Amino acid sequence: MQAFEWRERLVALGNSEEFVRAHEAEPGRLALGKLRDIVLNAPERLSSNHFETLNETHIAELVAKYSAVLARDPEGFFGREASDEELFNRAVAAARYIDASLANGPAPIVDDAAVFRTSDGFYVLPASRYRAADRPASHHGPRRRLLLHHRVVPTTIKGIEVRVHISKSVANDPKTPRTVGCGVFPGAWLEEDRNAEGFAVRAVHGVTNLAEDLLAQYGQALDAGCDAVIWPELLVPPEALNALSKAMLSDPLVGNLAPVVVAGTWHVRIGSRWRNRCTVLDGFGRKMFSFDKVRPFGAGDPLKAEALDPGEGIDLLLTQDELILFAICKDFCEIERNDLLVECDATYAFVPSYGQKSTCRASIDAATRLQNRVGTLCAVAQQGLALSAEEAAQADNFVLCAPRKPQSLAPENCIPREPFSTFRAGK
């Protein structure tokens, strides 16, 4: 964006109804989303170089300096006569002021994310930017540090619909990091059906009783106080999912945060085609929603490809103070998907996966990019690729434990010692 375009947008916003009424929830969200977009798209000398000079003390001083006029008479706040740096400072101060004002207002009680949808195509969602173990740092750019209490997500990204679901569970302590459990199944291998269109998984072998193993791992999650559990891609067929749901109904998952269970995936026939589908459960084993894989394994090669109809959206879950992103394997780790996932601006990414060492390496790289750009903590449960007992004996399973510094890891560091691993996110 050229400097004059950025200035004109900001001046116009300062005279708009939504900015003048930003103390109200709906116009406030609209104004906040526009402010963030203007700041992110300001010339690089401002959005990168100048913003880096604004540490948290400086920003607090700017908010204090301008809070009276923003509260009483905000119209015309962005004057044409001001320098670029002064206008940028005012935009940062106004964004922080509105961000805090909305957060301190009455908490909306909603079961439909449409409440948070603005007229210009964004969700402005109440979810804290920094968790207990993380703090704003001057090297964090405006995408990560401009807002502290909200996350702004386009309703459509690269033509893909963003679907925001609302958790109805209440957090006991919404500011704490999550305790996450990830399960894998040593020795398991997949039987496939193949035709001219590719393959679909028929059965899991190499495990005496998959449902019993799944329930045993769920028992470990209960003992560890987990509030999130992830199982891998293509390892949870319908009968195992049903057994898990029944067990959870009688012995629910309860943690410090709203419980979320990513119950693996399975190839599900929809009409004449297959979908690689994941079901997300609440703490009582009730289905909150399901989502489908977008990027099939081996796309373009009928000898290797999943015979799938691709998914049609990106699914996010808004809890009491978090935004959680869900993706299956390649939907997470392909580098071409990185900008799309960054736009989701999530607190956590929970990923069921299936593949080899190279898949784990790609997941580490994706987690590094997301953590560095927007602070997303990424947890991955990856089953090792195996189509026979011999391959299963050699296959490695991997767990990425939502680290703060994923760039320091190699796939060898992610091989779990036990079939079920638990960890605190962000450690």
XYZ file of C-alpha atoms in Angstrom, residues 8-404:
397
model
C -6.425 8.370 3.178
C -7.875 5.160 4.592
C -6.904 6.190 8.103
C -8.283 9.729 7.777
C -11.554 8.333 6.415
C -11.793 5.833 9.253
C -11.331 8.608 11.821
C -14.449 10.325 10.458
C -16.536 7.160 10.180
C -19.540 6.200 12.283
C -17.936 2.957 13.417
C -14.892 4.794 14.783
C -16.956 7.441 16.561
C -19.115 4.678 18.104
C -16.246 2.281 18.771
C -17.206 2.098 22.450
C -20.158 -0.050 21.317
C -19.537 -3.707 20.535
C -20.607 -4.008 16.889
C -19.122 -0.759 15.525
C -16.114 -1.270 17.798
C -15.331 -4.627 16.206
C -15.702 -3.122 12.735
C -13.379 -0.220 13.588
C -10.851 -2.543 15.232
C -10.686 -4.837 12.222
C -10.165 -1.887 9.892
C -7.465 -0.375 12.109
C -5.579 -3.650 12.194
C -5.788 -4.030 8.423
C -4.514 -0.486 7.873
C -1.593 -0.938 10.277
C -0.584 -4.292 8.758
C -0.658 -2.830 5.259
C 1.116 0.436 6.035
C 4.463 0.992 4.282
C 7.174 -1.329 5.571
C 9.174 1.499 7.098
C 6.198 2.003 9.421
C 4.651 -1.464 9.871
C 8.046 -3.120 10.415
C 10.798 -0.612 11.158
C 8.854 1.973 13.135
C 6.597 -0.526 14.912
C 9.678 -2.322 16.244
C 10.709 0.895 18.020
C 7.375 0.913 19.873
C 7.910 -1.335 22.859
C 5.092 -1.998 25.319
C 6.030 0.974 27.492
C 5.880 3.305 24.484
C 2.517 1.922 23.391
C 1.092 2.298 26.900
C 2.259 5.917 26.907
C 0.560 6.533 23.547
C -2.706 5.036 24.805
C -2.547 7.180 27.945
C -1.805 10.262 25.845
C -4.794 9.812 23.551
C -7.321 7.957 25.732
C -9.241 11.086 26.766
C -9.901 12.256 23.210
C -10.680 8.689 22.068
C -13.232 8.381 24.855
C -14.919 11.762 24.433
C -14.444 13.174 20.939
C -12.749 10.704 18.559
C -14.101 12.147 15.298
C -11.274 13.481 13.148
C -8.644 11.751 15.302
C -6.476 11.082 12.247
C -5.694 14.542 10.874
C -4.280 15.096 7.400
C -1.631 17.488 8.713
C 0.101 14.856 10.883
C 3.289 13.134 9.746
C 3.239 9.488 8.714
C 4.877 8.477 11.992
C 2.364 10.469 14.049
C -0.586 8.971 12.168
C 0.843 5.487 12.611
C 1.332 6.061 16.340
C -2.258 7.250 16.620
C -3.481 4.165 14.751
C -1.582 1.883 17.137
C -2.917 3.767 20.168
C -6.501 3.672 18.867
C -6.276 -0.057 18.110
C -4.996 -0.841 21.602
C -7.608 1.435 23.187
C -10.541 -0.164 21.336
C -9.073 -3.637 21.877
C -9.050 -3.083 25.653
C -12.432 -1.328 25.715
C -14.167 -4.223 23.981
C -12.413 -6.750 26.226
C -13.489 -4.883 29.358
C -17.100 -4.575 28.231
C -19.876 -7.088 28.893
C -18.884 -10.570 27.723
C -21.193 -11.668 24.902
C -23.106 -14.895 25.481
C -23.327 -16.462 22.047
C -23.666 -19.812 20.330
C -23.207 -18.437 16.812
C -19.976 -16.825 15.620
C -21.968 -14.579 13.269
C -22.160 -12.154 16.210
C -18.444 -11.480 15.743
C -18.620 -11.125 11.959
C -18.142 -7.615 10.603
C -19.807 -6.165 7.534
C -16.490 -6.007 5.667
C -15.720 -9.726 5.897
C -13.802 -10.387 9.120
C -14.343 -12.187 12.394
C -13.172 -10.076 15.339
C -12.959 -12.716 18.043
C -12.377 -12.300 21.800
C -9.251 -14.392 22.436
C -6.155 -13.243 24.288
C -2.972 -12.841 22.321
C -0.435 -13.753 24.997
C -0.701 -16.688 27.371
C 0.829 -16.983 30.837
C 4.181 -18.230 29.510
C 4.490 -15.629 26.760
C 4.964 -11.867 26.784
C 4.878 -9.158 24.104
C 8.340 -8.460 22.719
C 9.424 -5.548 20.545
C 10.579 -7.891 17.763
C 7.026 -9.244 17.418
C 5.445 -7.518 14.436
C 1.991 -5.906 14.421
C 0.300 -9.093 13.223
C 1.315 -10.673 16.519
C 1.489 -7.699 18.904
C -0.912 -4.947 17.816
C -3.934 -6.465 19.591
C -3.756 -8.151 22.985
C -7.356 -9.274 23.512
C -8.749 -10.075 20.057
C -7.897 -12.091 16.974
C -9.028 -10.954 13.547
C -9.670 -13.608 10.897
C -11.010 -13.146 7.353
C -14.299 -14.933 6.710
C -12.801 -16.199 3.449
C -9.095 -16.869 2.808
C -7.938 -17.540 -0.758
C -11.481 -18.494 -1.679
C -11.800 -20.937 1.245
C -14.586 -20.377 3.770
C -13.550 -19.971 7.403
C -15.996 -21.638 9.799
C -15.856 -20.565 13.433
C -17.474 -22.877 15.971
C -18.270 -21.877 19.555
C -17.393 -24.102 22.514
C -20.140 -24.194 25.133
C -17.771 -25.505 27.805
C -16.569 -23.190 30.568
C -12.899 -22.916 31.503
C -11.928 -23.215 35.163
C -8.780 -21.155 34.569
C -8.787 -19.654 31.049
C -5.329 -18.074 31.331
C -3.376 -21.297 31.934
C -1.597 -23.276 29.186
C -3.310 -26.394 27.959
C -2.402 -29.877 29.116
C -2.386 -31.894 25.891
C -2.304 -35.643 25.330
C -1.309 -37.258 22.027
C -1.829 -40.941 21.274
C -0.236 -43.172 18.628
C -0.477 -46.924 18.010
C 2.842 -48.799 17.708
C 2.658 -51.743 15.332
C -0.475 -50.549 13.548
C -0.686 -50.764 9.781
C -3.402 -49.939 7.263
C -5.213 -52.113 4.738
C -6.257 -50.143 1.664
C -8.785 -50.462 -1.132
C -7.321 -49.226 -4.414
C -8.880 -48.407 -7.758
C -8.186 -46.095 -10.685
C -9.024 -43.062 -8.539
C -6.613 -43.917 -5.706
C -6.941 -45.535 -2.295
C -9.192 -45.516 0.742
C -8.410 -47.211 4.047
C -10.428 -50.355 4.763
C -9.081 -51.500 8.148
C -6.391 -51.116 10.810
C -4.254 -54.185 11.559
C -1.390 -54.906 13.930
C -3.364 -53.871 17.018
C -5.232 -56.577 18.940
C -8.171 -54.346 19.862
C -7.954 -50.769 18.638
C -10.990 -49.560 20.602
C -9.583 -50.977 23.852
C -6.221 -49.297 23.223
C -7.985 -46.022 22.462
C -9.974 -46.207 25.709
C -6.851 -47.092 27.690
C -5.171 -43.978 26.313
C -8.243 -41.950 27.198
C -7.882 -43.227 30.759
C -4.318 -41.895 30.769
C -5.622 -38.530 29.570
C -8.025 -38.453 32.515
C -5.269 -39.344 34.977
C -3.001 -36.615 33.574
C -5.685 -33.913 33.773
C -5.628 -33.289 30.025
C -7.983 -30.708 28.560
C -7.024 -31.541 24.956
C -6.388 -34.928 23.335
C -5.289 -35.667 19.759
C -5.206 -39.010 17.958
C -3.624 -39.506 14.527
C -4.972 -39.539 11.011
C -6.655 -42.703 9.663
C -6.412 -44.627 12.963
C -9.891 -44.072 14.464
C -12.595 -45.992 12.559
C -16.286 -45.463 13.410
C -16.546 -48.312 15.922
C -13.579 -46.977 17.919
C -14.994 -43.438 17.784
C -18.354 -44.680 19.083
C -16.670 -46.537 21.948
C -14.733 -43.401 22.878
C -17.858 -41.222 22.826
C -19.711 -43.628 25.128
C -16.797 -43.815 27.563
C -16.525 -40.035 27.693
C -20.217 -39.615 28.421
C -19.903 -41.683 31.604
C -16.421 -40.411 32.540
C -15.992 -36.946 30.998
C -12.764 -35.106 30.328
C -12.399 -32.163 32.698
C -9.414 -29.821 32.755
C -8.559 -26.211 33.426
C -9.684 -25.235 29.917
C -12.658 -26.105 27.731
C -12.064 -29.781 26.798
C -11.301 -30.525 23.144
C -10.800 -34.022 21.731
C -9.503 -34.442 18.173
C -10.666 -38.003 17.596
C -8.336 -38.938 14.747
C -9.667 -39.337 11.215
C -11.133 -42.009 8.970
C -12.107 -42.391 5.322
C -15.868 -41.873 5.281
C -17.994 -42.533 2.195
C -20.253 -39.625 1.264
C -22.385 -40.650 -1.701
C -20.044 -42.253 -4.215
C -16.905 -40.526 -2.928
C -14.658 -40.590 0.117
C -13.776 -37.909 2.625
C -10.889 -37.994 5.110
C -12.950 -36.809 8.073
C -12.040 -35.780 11.609
C -14.579 -35.488 14.421
C -14.010 -33.005 17.245
C -15.645 -33.879 20.572
C -16.345 -31.932 23.732
C -15.471 -33.278 27.179
C -18.608 -35.433 27.311
C -17.848 -37.141 24.000
C -20.453 -35.126 22.129
C -19.663 -34.138 18.568
C -19.014 -30.404 18.262
C -18.261 -30.544 14.533
C -16.372 -32.512 11.905
C -14.045 -31.319 9.177
C -12.500 -32.861 6.069
C -8.980 -32.958 4.697
C -8.382 -30.559 1.812
C -5.010 -31.719 0.416
C -5.046 -35.487 -0.239
C -1.949 -37.601 0.122
C -0.230 -38.218 -3.219
C -2.373 -35.750 -5.166
C -1.795 -36.093 -8.908
C -0.581 -39.717 -8.754
C -3.461 -42.250 -8.962
C -1.105 -45.022 -7.813
C -0.481 -43.228 -4.504
C -3.291 -40.719 -4.019
C -6.151 -40.780 -1.554
C -9.393 -41.168 -3.513
C -10.921 -38.132 -1.876
C -13.325 -35.343 -2.430
C -11.451 -32.480 -0.769
C -12.766 -30.534 2.176
C -14.275 -27.126 1.553
C -13.301 -24.955 4.492
C -11.095 -24.143 7.437
C -12.505 -24.863 10.879
C -11.715 -22.893 14.028
C -13.042 -23.304 17.566
C -13.535 -20.298 19.831
C -13.389 -21.189 23.511
C -13.582 -18.841 26.479
C -10.236 -17.183 25.727
C -8.651 -19.132 22.856
C -8.935 -19.699 19.137
C -8.022 -23.230 18.027
C -7.150 -24.214 14.449
C -7.651 -27.752 13.151
C -5.897 -29.269 10.139
C -5.120 -32.765 8.871
C -1.561 -33.660 7.851
C -0.764 -31.922 4.527
C -3.339 -29.221 5.224
C -0.969 -28.177 8.003
C 2.531 -28.994 6.808
C 2.522 -27.986 3.125
C 4.469 -24.748 2.760
C 1.906 -23.394 0.263
C -0.670 -23.434 3.069
C 1.412 -21.332 5.467
C 0.033 -17.896 4.610
C -3.497 -19.261 4.834
C -2.866 -20.714 8.315
C -1.175 -17.511 9.474
C -4.346 -15.612 8.549
C -6.262 -17.869 10.961
C -4.329 -16.181 13.802
C -4.931 -19.068 16.207
C -3.827 -19.678 19.781
C -3.290 -23.382 19.085
C -3.184 -25.696 16.079
C -4.235 -29.317 16.714
C -3.202 -31.698 13.937
C -3.869 -35.420 13.356
C -1.309 -36.717 10.871
C 0.034 -39.824 9.136
C 3.333 -40.165 7.330
C 7.074 -40.571 7.480
C 10.032 -38.684 8.913
C 9.778 -36.111 6.113
C 6.176 -35.372 7.156
C 7.318 -34.700 10.710
C 10.085 -32.435 9.416
C 7.538 -30.475 7.389
C 5.274 -30.197 10.452
C 8.156 -28.822 12.535
C 8.832 -26.243 9.820
C 5.148 -25.275 9.651
C 4.949 -24.989 13.444
C 8.047 -22.781 13.431
C 6.574 -20.408 10.866
C 3.256 -20.157 12.721
C 4.906 -19.675 16.107
C 7.244 -16.968 14.820
C 4.634 -15.041 12.849
C 1.543 -15.173 15.071
C 2.512 -17.136 18.190
C 0.434 -20.245 17.413
C 1.418 -23.296 19.486
C 1.169 -26.466 17.390
C 0.490 -30.012 18.613
C 0.701 -32.915 16.148
C -0.043 -36.629 16.626
C 1.491 -38.479 13.658
C 1.187 -42.215 13.044
C 4.047 -43.754 11.069
C 3.201 -44.813 7.526
C 2.904 -48.599 7.285
C 0.989 -50.887 4.919
C 2.266 -54.197 6.325
C 3.456 -55.711 9.583
C 7.034 -55.512 8.327
C 6.712 -51.800 7.568
C 5.016 -51.189 10.917
C 7.962 -52.753 12.746
C 10.264 -50.167 11.147
C 7.949 -47.144 11.199
C 8.434 -44.288 13.648
C 5.531 -42.420 15.198
C 5.962 -38.734 16.014
C 4.459 -36.261 18.480
C 5.026 -32.512 18.290
C 4.275 -31.209 21.771
C 3.254 -27.579 21.117
C 6.731 -26.204 21.913
C 7.553 -22.503 22.173
